[in-house]
Amino acid sequence: MTTVKDLRPHPLDQVHRLIEPGPVILVTTRHRGVPNVMTNGFNMMVRHAPPLIACTIGPWDHSYEALVETGECVVSVPTAEMAATVVDIGNCSGVDVDKFEEFDLTAVDGEKVQAPLVAECFANIECRVADTSLVAPYSLFVLEPVPGLDRSNAARPAPVPSPRRRHLHARRPDRRSQGPHDQVAVPSVSPPILWTLETRPCPEQ
């Protein structure tokens, strides 16, 4: 019989690797006229409808100041083909480099926020900061997708998969699947702006 003494201890500073959330996303901001994009792996859905998204973005991130001052951003879902680019984006700082130029990304003006959309991404969700009460203790921003139209293409490339979620599909934000224990009605509200744009080739790494 296996007992706890047979198990190997795991260092506390590595716990996040066991349960780290997904998928990996890009978060764009525009601060004093300058666009920036960062890679973010600490994120989650908070509520179905109206939808809320939470992201951990701290003072160590160049995007933190922009998000605090402007209160808005775009959550961009990269495609699987962008995986190498997403890693490289996360390994450099917007203080030192224009990431849109460095990684040949196309910045598209948003409809409701100043932060740019990323044309190469599978989807772009324009957001405004809805709650900052968890920013000081946990660097956790609660974001609310801005009401608007759902714009999508007929052909959609696959997003970057999460190792824990083997089936990830794009859906209109005002729809959700309901199980036997999930019978809460979705209120009749305008869906958030969800832009899905045709992908373009990524620069060679």
Short mmCIF file of C-alpha atoms in Angstrom, two decimals:
data_model
loop_
_atom_site.label_atom_id
_atom_site.label_comp_id
_atom_site.label_asym_id
_atom_site.label_seq_id
_atom_site.Cartn_x
_atom_site.Cartn_y
_atom_site.Cartn_z
CA MET A 1 0.00 0.00 0.00
CA THR A 2 1.28 3.43 -0.92
CA THR A 3 1.69 5.93 1.91
CA VAL A 4 2.67 9.57 1.97
CA LYS A 5 6.22 8.51 2.82
CA ASP A 6 6.45 6.91 -0.63
CA LEU A 7 5.68 10.19 -2.37
CA ARG A 8 8.29 12.67 -3.45
CA PRO A 9 7.97 16.20 -1.99
CA HIS A 10 7.40 19.04 -4.44
CA PRO A 11 8.96 22.49 -3.87
CA LEU A 12 6.41 25.19 -3.12
CA ASP A 13 7.90 27.60 -5.62
CA GLN A 14 7.15 25.07 -8.39
CA VAL A 15 3.50 24.38 -7.50
CA HIS A 16 2.31 26.71 -10.26
CA ARG A 17 3.77 24.33 -12.84
CA LEU A 18 1.34 21.64 -11.71
CA ILE A 19 -1.84 23.71 -11.93
CA GLU A 20 -0.86 26.69 -14.06
CA PRO A 21 -3.94 27.90 -15.97
CA GLY A 22 -4.30 28.20 -19.71
CA PRO A 23 -4.53 28.96 -22.49
CA VAL A 24 -1.55 31.24 -22.99
CA ILE A 25 -2.80 34.57 -24.30
CA LEU A 26 -1.46 37.91 -25.46
CA VAL A 27 -2.53 41.14 -23.77
CA THR A 28 -2.14 44.41 -25.64
CA THR A 29 -2.18 47.95 -24.27
CA ARG A 30 -1.57 51.45 -25.58
CA HIS A 31 0.16 53.86 -23.22
CA ARG A 32 0.74 57.50 -24.18
CA GLY A 33 0.28 56.55 -27.81
CA VAL A 34 2.70 53.61 -27.76
CA PRO A 35 1.27 50.10 -28.30
CA ASN A 36 2.67 47.08 -26.49
CA VAL A 37 1.92 43.37 -26.26
CA MET A 38 2.79 40.86 -23.54
CA THR A 39 2.47 37.12 -23.10
CA ASN A 40 0.24 36.02 -20.21
CA GLY A 41 -0.21 32.52 -18.81
CA PHE A 42 -1.93 33.40 -15.52
CA ASN A 43 -5.53 34.01 -16.60
CA MET A 44 -8.99 32.55 -16.17
CA MET A 45 -12.67 33.06 -16.90
CA VAL A 46 -14.48 34.46 -13.86
CA ARG A 47 -18.07 34.58 -15.10
CA HIS A 48 -20.01 33.34 -18.14
CA ALA A 49 -22.50 36.13 -18.77
CA PRO A 50 -21.91 38.95 -18.71
CA PRO A 51 -18.39 37.61 -19.14
CA LEU A 52 -15.47 38.53 -16.86
CA ILE A 53 -11.83 37.58 -17.38
CA ALA A 54 -9.06 37.76 -14.78
CA CYS A 55 -5.35 38.22 -15.57
CA THR A 56 -2.33 38.50 -13.30
CA ILE A 57 -0.27 41.48 -14.46
CA GLY A 58 2.11 42.98 -11.93
CA PRO A 59 4.46 45.95 -11.47
CA TRP A 60 7.24 43.79 -12.92
CA ASP A 61 5.42 43.90 -16.27
CA HIS A 62 5.84 46.88 -18.58
CA SER A 63 2.12 46.64 -19.40
CA TYR A 64 1.13 47.14 -15.75
CA GLU A 65 1.45 50.92 -15.79
CA ALA A 66 -0.48 51.16 -19.05
CA LEU A 67 -3.31 49.02 -17.70
CA VAL A 68 -3.49 50.99 -14.44
CA GLU A 69 -3.55 54.37 -16.20
CA THR A 70 -5.82 53.56 -19.15
CA GLY A 71 -8.04 50.87 -17.62
CA GLU A 72 -8.31 49.03 -20.91
CA CYS A 73 -6.62 46.33 -22.97
CA VAL A 74 -7.23 43.66 -25.60
CA VAL A 75 -7.05 39.96 -24.81
CA SER A 76 -5.73 38.25 -27.94
CA VAL A 77 -5.83 34.47 -28.41
CA PRO A 78 -2.85 33.36 -30.52
CA THR A 79 -2.93 30.51 -32.98
CA ALA A 80 -0.89 27.33 -32.61
CA GLU A 81 1.34 28.54 -35.43
CA MET A 82 2.27 31.56 -33.29
CA ALA A 83 3.61 29.46 -30.40
CA ALA A 84 7.28 30.31 -30.96
CA THR A 85 6.45 33.99 -31.39
CA VAL A 86 4.38 33.98 -28.20
CA VAL A 87 7.38 32.60 -26.28
CA ASP A 88 9.69 35.25 -27.74
CA ILE A 89 7.23 38.03 -26.93
CA GLY A 90 7.29 36.87 -23.31
CA ASN A 91 11.09 36.88 -23.23
CA CYS A 92 11.59 40.56 -24.00
CA SER A 93 10.32 43.85 -22.62
CA GLY A 94 8.38 46.63 -24.27
CA VAL A 95 10.79 49.01 -22.55
CA ASP A 96 13.54 47.86 -24.88
CA VAL A 97 11.77 46.91 -28.09
CA ASP A 98 8.70 47.67 -30.19
CA LYS A 99 7.24 44.16 -30.13
CA PHE A 100 4.80 44.76 -32.96
CA GLU A 101 7.69 45.72 -35.24
CA GLU A 102 10.13 43.16 -33.83
CA PHE A 103 7.76 40.22 -34.36
CA ASP A 104 6.05 41.50 -37.50
CA LEU A 105 2.64 41.75 -35.82
CA THR A 106 -0.16 43.79 -37.35
CA ALA A 107 -1.79 46.27 -34.95
CA VAL A 108 -5.45 46.89 -35.78
CA ASP A 109 -7.36 49.79 -34.23
CA GLY A 110 -10.07 48.63 -31.84
CA GLU A 111 -13.65 49.79 -31.94
CA LYS A 112 -14.17 50.58 -28.25
CA VAL A 113 -10.69 50.75 -26.67
CA GLN A 114 -7.40 52.39 -27.57
CA ALA A 115 -5.38 49.18 -27.17
CA PRO A 116 -4.69 47.49 -30.53
CA LEU A 117 -5.96 44.16 -31.79
CA VAL A 118 -3.46 41.66 -33.19
CA ALA A 119 -4.46 40.70 -36.73
CA GLU A 120 -2.53 37.43 -36.67
CA CYS A 121 -4.40 36.12 -33.62
CA PHE A 122 -7.31 33.68 -33.59
CA ALA A 123 -9.49 36.09 -31.62
CA ASN A 124 -9.30 39.54 -30.01
CA ILE A 125 -11.49 40.61 -27.09
CA GLU A 126 -11.63 44.31 -26.26
CA CYS A 127 -11.75 44.77 -22.47
CA ARG A 128 -11.98 47.40 -19.78
CA VAL A 129 -10.86 46.93 -16.19
CA ALA A 130 -13.94 46.09 -14.13
CA ASP A 131 -12.46 45.51 -10.67
CA THR A 132 -9.12 46.53 -9.16
CA SER A 133 -9.72 45.37 -5.58
CA LEU A 134 -7.37 42.40 -6.08
CA VAL A 135 -4.61 44.33 -7.85
CA ALA A 136 -2.79 45.54 -4.73
CA PRO A 137 -2.67 42.19 -2.87
CA TYR A 138 -2.47 39.81 -5.85
CA SER A 139 -1.79 41.85 -9.04
CA LEU A 140 -5.05 40.38 -10.37
CA PHE A 141 -7.05 42.51 -12.80
CA VAL A 142 -10.69 41.61 -13.45
CA LEU A 143 -11.53 42.56 -17.04
CA GLU A 144 -14.93 43.02 -18.64
CA PRO A 145 -15.26 42.50 -22.42
CA VAL A 146 -16.77 45.60 -23.97
CA PRO A 147 -20.34 45.12 -25.32
CA GLY A 148 -20.51 45.24 -29.09
CA LEU A 149 -20.73 43.04 -32.14
CA ASP A 150 -19.24 39.60 -32.64
CA ARG A 151 -17.19 39.77 -35.83
CA SER A 152 -15.80 36.49 -37.11
CA ASN A 153 -14.51 34.82 -40.26
CA ALA A 154 -15.95 31.65 -41.70
CA ALA A 155 -12.55 29.94 -41.55
CA ARG A 156 -10.95 29.95 -38.11
CA PRO A 157 -7.43 28.69 -37.37
CA ALA A 158 -6.81 26.64 -34.25
CA PRO A 159 -5.81 28.54 -31.09
CA VAL A 160 -2.76 27.63 -29.03
CA PRO A 161 -3.85 24.50 -27.15
CA SER A 162 -3.59 24.15 -23.40
CA PRO A 163 -1.96 20.92 -22.18
CA ARG A 164 -4.98 20.34 -19.95
CA ARG A 165 -7.65 21.24 -22.50
CA ARG A 166 -7.46 19.07 -25.56
CA HIS A 167 -10.70 20.39 -27.06
CA LEU A 168 -10.93 24.15 -27.41
CA HIS A 169 -13.52 25.66 -29.69
CA ALA A 170 -14.50 29.20 -30.62
CA ARG A 171 -18.02 30.16 -29.67
CA ARG A 172 -20.06 33.32 -29.70
CA PRO A 173 -19.58 34.90 -26.27
CA ASP A 174 -23.34 35.04 -25.57
CA ARG A 175 -23.70 31.26 -25.87
CA ARG A 176 -22.55 28.53 -23.52
CA SER A 177 -23.14 24.84 -23.19
CA GLN A 178 -25.32 23.70 -20.31
CA GLY A 179 -24.94 20.49 -18.37
CA PRO A 180 -27.43 18.84 -16.02
CA HIS A 181 -26.20 21.01 -13.13
CA ASP A 182 -25.82 24.21 -15.11
CA GLN A 183 -29.26 25.57 -15.89
CA VAL A 184 -28.73 29.30 -15.26
CA ALA A 185 -30.29 31.33 -18.05
CA VAL A 186 -28.00 33.62 -20.02
CA PRO A 187 -29.28 37.22 -19.81
CA SER A 188 -30.14 39.00 -23.01
CA VAL A 189 -27.19 41.38 -23.38
CA SER A 190 -25.02 42.53 -26.24
CA PRO A 191 -22.18 40.07 -26.77
CA PRO A 192 -18.68 41.40 -26.17
CA ILE A 193 -16.55 42.43 -29.08
CA LEU A 194 -14.84 39.28 -30.28
CA TRP A 195 -12.79 39.84 -33.37
CA THR A 196 -11.53 36.77 -35.20
CA LEU A 197 -9.26 37.61 -38.08
CA GLU A 198 -7.47 35.66 -40.76
CA THR A 199 -3.96 34.60 -39.71
CA ARG A 200 -0.79 35.59 -41.50
CA PRO A 201 2.63 33.89 -41.56
CA CYS A 202 4.78 34.43 -38.46
CA PRO A 203 8.38 35.57 -38.84
CA GLU A 204 10.95 32.83 -38.71
CA GLN A 205 12.57 32.42 -35.29
#
